[in-house]
Amino acid sequence: MLLNPLHAALLGGALLLSASLAQAARTVIDLAGRSVTVPDQVQRLVLGESRYIPALAILEGDQVVDRLAGLLPDFEKTDPAGYAQYLDRFPALAEVPRVGHASADSFSLESVLAMGADLAIFSIEGHGPGAHNRALIDRLERAGVAVVFVDFRQDPLVNTPKSMRVLGEVLGREAEARRFNVFYQRELALVTDVVKTISRDQWPTVFLHSRVGLHDSCCETMVHGMMGLFLEAAGGRNVAADRIPGVSGVLNLEYLIADQPDRYVATAIGSGGLATPISQQPYVVLGAGVSETTARQSLQRITNRPGLSVLEAVQEQRAFAIWHHFYNTPLNVVAVQALARWFHPEQLGHLAPEQTLAAFYEQFQPVPLNGTYWVDAEGEPQ
């Protein structure tokens, strides 16, 4: 078929446009196993969980706020002192529109579409929309918003480097992602290479008391996911592993009294910046802006309560506390090192998680390290 000059010009233009579009998009495999086409140059992104700002900062550095079009406000609600550090360094963060409140149900599709976002970063599961929110994902993608899933909580020690690699690909920050992953895997290996040489019958039994003080009932714990997986990596036997089948659950205090754990580890959700003053919070307090003395006093306040105070691990100074938000951040490797030093002081007492934490902030964060992120009951240095 012969084309007249006008039709030929139109066809040529269409082919050029098609080729241009093909070059302007790339395909990545996200942590949900989905093949996702993303813009070649992401301009505006929405975070399904704003607690991923520190993860984003590993790649974006001083430009961490520049591409933010919207976010769920879970960072400022669950870790107000940590959020305040970022707000002080990046005042523009206050102007980034919030999408809903701090749960997937409050996530507003209409708001995201109005922001002109071209990428949404969600966790497989968590406070924001997850992989199970199929209808929302479909509507976003039909509207031209690419959706990419990452994971720092379901299988954190396996999926952290994978997630950072995917984020590096979609944001054009591959070199930054590779640099962080080298750091992460080196620091994790300092623990796992030694733990695998220690006979399992030498591993201490551990009770991980999650979000202590949040509920009247005792005792919430994490098992097959999130921070529960840190125990195994650090060479600890989770006393709830054979009794709670899921990611988390409740283990009765009576069980702990009858079958005493060798170590007691509380996760701390107390923070500066909450409505209740630190000295009156019913939680262990750790994180940004918290001194070691304040952290230890909060742990002692919790473990002196009736019930927990009868545990031998508490009475014999084998009680510890760790920052709860380690469970959902690429910084999780620091928590594994701290736990391993508590669990195996002879074989892993040389570990220096405080130096690892300092190096992380110095090399990968645009805000300074300022605070206490774990503490023991007896007053040994962190």
Short mmCIF file of N, CA, C and O in Angstrom, two decimals, residues 170-248:
data_model
loop_
_atom_site.label_atom_id
_atom_site.label_comp_id
_atom_site.label_asym_id
_atom_site.label_seq_id
_atom_site.Cartn_x
_atom_site.Cartn_y
_atom_site.Cartn_z
N VAL A 170 14.59 1.91 40.56
CA VAL A 170 13.47 2.77 40.16
C VAL A 170 13.81 4.25 40.33
O VAL A 170 13.25 5.10 39.64
N LEU A 171 14.72 4.56 41.23
CA LEU A 171 15.07 5.96 41.48
C LEU A 171 16.33 6.40 40.74
O LEU A 171 16.75 7.56 40.87
N GLY A 172 16.93 5.49 39.98
CA GLY A 172 18.17 5.85 39.29
C GLY A 172 19.32 6.02 40.26
O GLY A 172 20.23 6.83 40.02
N ARG A 173 19.31 5.29 41.35
CA ARG A 173 20.35 5.39 42.38
C ARG A 173 21.03 4.03 42.59
O ARG A 173 21.27 3.60 43.73
N GLU A 174 21.34 3.36 41.49
CA GLU A 174 21.89 2.01 41.60
C GLU A 174 23.22 1.98 42.35
O GLU A 174 23.47 1.07 43.17
N ALA A 175 24.09 2.94 42.10
CA ALA A 175 25.40 2.94 42.75
C ALA A 175 25.25 3.13 44.26
O ALA A 175 25.95 2.47 45.05
N GLU A 176 24.34 4.00 44.66
CA GLU A 176 24.12 4.22 46.09
C GLU A 176 23.59 2.96 46.76
O GLU A 176 23.95 2.63 47.90
N ALA A 177 22.69 2.26 46.06
CA ALA A 177 22.12 1.02 46.61
C ALA A 177 23.20 -0.05 46.76
O ALA A 177 23.27 -0.76 47.78
N ARG A 178 24.06 -0.17 45.77
CA ARG A 178 25.15 -1.17 45.85
C ARG A 178 26.09 -0.84 47.01
O ARG A 178 26.52 -1.74 47.73
N ARG A 179 26.38 0.42 47.19
CA ARG A 179 27.29 0.83 48.27
C ARG A 179 26.69 0.47 49.64
O ARG A 179 27.39 -0.06 50.50
N PHE A 180 25.40 0.73 49.80
CA PHE A 180 24.78 0.38 51.08
C PHE A 180 24.73 -1.14 51.27
O PHE A 180 24.99 -1.64 52.37
N ASN A 181 24.41 -1.86 50.22
CA ASN A 181 24.29 -3.32 50.37
C ASN A 181 25.62 -3.97 50.73
O ASN A 181 25.66 -4.97 51.46
N VAL A 182 26.71 -3.43 50.24
CA VAL A 182 28.03 -3.95 50.64
C VAL A 182 28.22 -3.75 52.14
O VAL A 182 28.66 -4.65 52.87
N PHE A 183 27.90 -2.55 52.62
CA PHE A 183 27.99 -2.25 54.06
C PHE A 183 27.09 -3.20 54.85
O PHE A 183 27.52 -3.80 55.84
N TYR A 184 25.85 -3.35 54.43
CA TYR A 184 24.85 -4.16 55.15
C TYR A 184 25.29 -5.62 55.25
O TYR A 184 25.30 -6.22 56.34
N GLN A 185 25.67 -6.19 54.13
CA GLN A 185 25.99 -7.61 54.12
C GLN A 185 27.29 -7.91 54.87
O GLN A 185 27.43 -8.96 55.49
N ARG A 186 28.22 -6.95 54.84
CA ARG A 186 29.46 -7.13 55.62
C ARG A 186 29.16 -7.13 57.12
O ARG A 186 29.65 -7.98 57.86
N GLU A 187 28.32 -6.19 57.57
CA GLU A 187 28.01 -6.10 58.99
C GLU A 187 27.17 -7.28 59.47
O GLU A 187 27.35 -7.76 60.59
N LEU A 188 26.26 -7.75 58.63
CA LEU A 188 25.45 -8.91 59.00
C LEU A 188 26.31 -10.16 59.10
O LEU A 188 26.14 -10.99 60.01
N ALA A 189 27.25 -10.30 58.19
CA ALA A 189 28.12 -11.48 58.20
C ALA A 189 28.98 -11.55 59.46
O ALA A 189 29.37 -12.65 59.88
N LEU A 190 29.28 -10.41 60.06
CA LEU A 190 30.06 -10.43 61.30
C LEU A 190 29.34 -11.24 62.38
O LEU A 190 29.98 -11.81 63.27
N VAL A 191 28.02 -11.28 62.30
CA VAL A 191 27.23 -12.06 63.25
C VAL A 191 27.00 -13.48 62.72
O VAL A 191 27.33 -14.47 63.39
N THR A 192 26.45 -13.59 61.54
CA THR A 192 26.01 -14.90 61.06
C THR A 192 27.16 -15.86 60.85
O THR A 192 27.01 -17.08 61.04
N ASP A 193 28.34 -15.36 60.45
CA ASP A 193 29.49 -16.24 60.24
C ASP A 193 29.94 -16.90 61.54
O ASP A 193 30.48 -18.02 61.54
N VAL A 194 29.74 -16.21 62.67
CA VAL A 194 30.13 -16.78 63.97
C VAL A 194 29.00 -17.63 64.55
O VAL A 194 29.24 -18.72 65.08
N VAL A 195 27.77 -17.13 64.43
CA VAL A 195 26.62 -17.85 65.00
C VAL A 195 26.53 -19.27 64.44
O VAL A 195 26.23 -20.22 65.16
N LYS A 196 26.81 -19.42 63.15
CA LYS A 196 26.67 -20.76 62.55
C LYS A 196 27.71 -21.74 63.07
O LYS A 196 27.59 -22.95 62.84
N THR A 197 28.73 -21.24 63.77
CA THR A 197 29.74 -22.14 64.34
C THR A 197 29.40 -22.50 65.79
O THR A 197 30.11 -23.33 66.40
N ILE A 198 28.37 -21.88 66.36
CA ILE A 198 27.99 -22.14 67.75
C ILE A 198 26.89 -23.19 67.77
O ILE A 198 25.85 -23.02 67.11
N SER A 199 27.12 -24.24 68.51
CA SER A 199 26.12 -25.30 68.61
C SER A 199 24.79 -24.73 69.12
O SER A 199 24.78 -23.93 70.06
N ARG A 200 23.70 -25.17 68.52
CA ARG A 200 22.39 -24.61 68.87
C ARG A 200 22.05 -24.84 70.35
O ARG A 200 21.33 -24.05 70.95
N ASP A 201 22.56 -25.92 70.93
CA ASP A 201 22.25 -26.14 72.34
C ASP A 201 22.97 -25.15 73.26
O ASP A 201 22.74 -25.13 74.46
N GLN A 202 23.84 -24.34 72.68
CA GLN A 202 24.49 -23.27 73.44
C GLN A 202 23.78 -21.93 73.27
O GLN A 202 24.20 -20.94 73.85
N TRP A 203 22.78 -21.91 72.41
CA TRP A 203 22.03 -20.66 72.20
C TRP A 203 21.12 -20.42 73.41
O TRP A 203 20.42 -21.35 73.86
N PRO A 204 21.07 -19.22 73.95
CA PRO A 204 20.16 -18.95 75.07
C PRO A 204 18.71 -18.88 74.60
O PRO A 204 18.43 -18.56 73.44
N THR A 205 17.80 -19.22 75.50
CA THR A 205 16.38 -19.00 75.21
C THR A 205 16.06 -17.53 75.48
O THR A 205 16.60 -16.92 76.42
N VAL A 206 15.18 -16.98 74.65
CA VAL A 206 14.92 -15.53 74.70
C VAL A 206 13.41 -15.29 74.63
O VAL A 206 12.71 -15.92 73.82
N PHE A 207 12.94 -14.37 75.47
CA PHE A 207 11.58 -13.87 75.27
C PHE A 207 11.66 -12.43 74.78
O PHE A 207 12.27 -11.57 75.43
N LEU A 208 11.05 -12.19 73.63
CA LEU A 208 11.01 -10.86 73.02
C LEU A 208 9.66 -10.22 73.35
O LEU A 208 8.63 -10.63 72.81
N HIS A 209 9.66 -9.26 74.24
CA HIS A 209 8.42 -8.62 74.69
C HIS A 209 8.16 -7.39 73.83
O HIS A 209 8.75 -6.34 74.02
N SER A 210 7.24 -7.55 72.88
CA SER A 210 7.00 -6.50 71.89
C SER A 210 6.10 -5.40 72.44
O SER A 210 5.08 -5.68 73.08
N ARG A 211 6.49 -4.16 72.18
CA ARG A 211 5.68 -2.97 72.51
C ARG A 211 5.23 -3.01 73.97
O ARG A 211 4.06 -2.73 74.29
N VAL A 212 6.15 -3.36 74.85
CA VAL A 212 5.80 -3.49 76.26
C VAL A 212 5.19 -2.18 76.76
O VAL A 212 5.67 -1.09 76.47
N GLY A 213 4.09 -2.31 77.50
CA GLY A 213 3.40 -1.15 78.04
C GLY A 213 2.23 -0.68 77.22
O GLY A 213 1.41 0.12 77.68
N LEU A 214 2.11 -1.18 75.97
CA LEU A 214 1.02 -0.70 75.11
C LEU A 214 -0.32 -1.29 75.52
O LEU A 214 -1.34 -0.62 75.44
N HIS A 215 -0.30 -2.56 75.95
CA HIS A 215 -1.54 -3.23 76.31
C HIS A 215 -1.53 -3.63 77.78
O HIS A 215 -0.46 -3.86 78.37
N ASP A 216 -2.71 -3.77 78.35
CA ASP A 216 -2.81 -4.24 79.73
C ASP A 216 -2.43 -5.71 79.82
O ASP A 216 -1.87 -6.16 80.82
N SER A 217 -2.76 -6.47 78.78
CA SER A 217 -2.48 -7.90 78.82
C SER A 217 -0.99 -8.14 78.57
O SER A 217 -0.31 -7.35 77.93
N CYS A 218 -0.51 -9.24 79.07
CA CYS A 218 0.91 -9.60 78.91
C CYS A 218 0.94 -11.03 78.35
O CYS A 218 0.20 -11.89 78.83
N CYS A 219 1.75 -11.24 77.33
CA CYS A 219 2.84 -10.43 76.83
C CYS A 219 2.90 -10.61 75.31
O CYS A 219 3.07 -11.74 74.83
N GLU A 220 2.78 -9.52 74.58
CA GLU A 220 2.86 -9.57 73.12
C GLU A 220 4.29 -9.89 72.70
O GLU A 220 5.24 -9.41 73.31
N THR A 221 4.42 -10.67 71.64
CA THR A 221 5.75 -11.02 71.15
C THR A 221 5.75 -11.15 69.63
O THR A 221 4.69 -11.18 69.00
N MET A 222 6.92 -11.15 69.05
CA MET A 222 7.09 -11.37 67.61
C MET A 222 7.83 -12.70 67.43
O MET A 222 8.76 -13.00 68.20
N VAL A 223 7.42 -13.45 66.41
CA VAL A 223 7.99 -14.79 66.27
C VAL A 223 8.50 -15.03 64.84
O VAL A 223 9.68 -14.85 64.56
N HIS A 224 7.57 -15.38 63.95
CA HIS A 224 7.98 -15.80 62.60
C HIS A 224 7.88 -14.62 61.63
O HIS A 224 7.15 -14.66 60.64
N GLY A 225 8.64 -13.60 61.88
CA GLY A 225 8.65 -12.40 61.04
C GLY A 225 9.12 -11.23 61.87
O GLY A 225 9.36 -11.34 63.07
N MET A 226 9.30 -10.12 61.22
CA MET A 226 9.75 -8.88 61.86
C MET A 226 10.96 -9.15 62.77
O MET A 226 11.88 -9.86 62.40
N MET A 227 10.94 -8.58 63.98
CA MET A 227 12.10 -8.72 64.83
C MET A 227 12.28 -10.13 65.39
O MET A 227 13.37 -10.47 65.88
N GLY A 228 11.23 -10.94 65.32
CA GLY A 228 11.38 -12.33 65.75
C GLY A 228 12.48 -13.04 64.99
O GLY A 228 13.18 -13.91 65.54
N LEU A 229 12.68 -12.67 63.73
CA LEU A 229 13.72 -13.30 62.93
C LEU A 229 15.12 -12.84 63.32
O LEU A 229 16.11 -13.51 63.03
N PHE A 230 15.19 -11.68 63.98
CA PHE A 230 16.50 -11.20 64.43
C PHE A 230 17.09 -12.14 65.49
O PHE A 230 18.30 -12.30 65.59
N LEU A 231 16.20 -12.71 66.33
CA LEU A 231 16.68 -13.57 67.41
C LEU A 231 17.45 -14.76 66.84
O LEU A 231 18.54 -15.08 67.30
N GLU A 232 16.85 -15.42 65.88
CA GLU A 232 17.48 -16.59 65.27
C GLU A 232 18.81 -16.21 64.63
O GLU A 232 19.83 -16.90 64.77
N ALA A 233 18.84 -15.08 63.91
CA ALA A 233 20.08 -14.65 63.24
C ALA A 233 21.18 -14.35 64.25
O ALA A 233 22.36 -14.54 63.98
N ALA A 234 20.77 -13.88 65.44
CA ALA A 234 21.74 -13.51 66.48
C ALA A 234 22.09 -14.69 67.38
O ALA A 234 22.87 -14.53 68.32
N GLY A 235 21.51 -15.87 67.10
CA GLY A 235 21.85 -17.03 67.91
C GLY A 235 21.03 -17.14 69.18
O GLY A 235 21.54 -17.59 70.21
N GLY A 236 19.76 -16.77 69.12
CA GLY A 236 18.86 -16.92 70.26
C GLY A 236 17.69 -17.81 69.89
O GLY A 236 17.21 -17.80 68.75
N ARG A 237 17.24 -18.60 70.86
CA ARG A 237 16.07 -19.47 70.66
C ARG A 237 14.83 -18.77 71.20
O ARG A 237 14.73 -18.56 72.42
N ASN A 238 13.93 -18.44 70.33
CA ASN A 238 12.70 -17.73 70.71
C ASN A 238 11.78 -18.69 71.46
O ASN A 238 11.35 -19.71 70.91
N VAL A 239 11.47 -18.38 72.71
CA VAL A 239 10.66 -19.30 73.52
C VAL A 239 9.23 -19.43 73.00
O VAL A 239 8.51 -20.36 73.36
N ALA A 240 8.82 -18.49 72.14
CA ALA A 240 7.46 -18.53 71.59
C ALA A 240 7.40 -19.25 70.24
O ALA A 240 6.31 -19.41 69.68
N ALA A 241 8.55 -19.69 69.73
CA ALA A 241 8.60 -20.20 68.36
C ALA A 241 7.67 -21.39 68.14
O ALA A 241 7.06 -21.52 67.07
N ASP A 242 7.54 -22.28 69.13
CA ASP A 242 6.71 -23.47 68.95
C ASP A 242 5.28 -23.28 69.47
O ASP A 242 4.48 -24.22 69.39
N ARG A 243 4.99 -22.11 69.96
CA ARG A 243 3.66 -21.87 70.56
C ARG A 243 2.83 -20.85 69.82
O ARG A 243 1.61 -20.81 69.99
N ILE A 244 3.46 -20.01 69.04
CA ILE A 244 2.73 -19.00 68.27
C ILE A 244 3.07 -19.23 66.80
O ILE A 244 4.22 -19.09 66.38
N PRO A 245 2.07 -19.60 65.99
CA PRO A 245 2.37 -19.99 64.61
C PRO A 245 2.64 -18.83 63.67
O PRO A 245 3.29 -18.99 62.64
N GLY A 246 2.13 -17.64 63.99
CA GLY A 246 2.22 -16.53 63.05
C GLY A 246 3.37 -15.59 63.32
O GLY A 246 4.32 -15.90 64.03
N VAL A 247 3.25 -14.42 62.74
CA VAL A 247 4.29 -13.40 62.87
C VAL A 247 4.36 -12.89 64.31
O VAL A 247 5.45 -12.66 64.84
N SER A 248 3.21 -12.72 64.94
CA SER A 248 3.18 -12.19 66.30
C SER A 248 2.00 -12.78 67.06
O SER A 248 1.12 -13.41 66.47
#
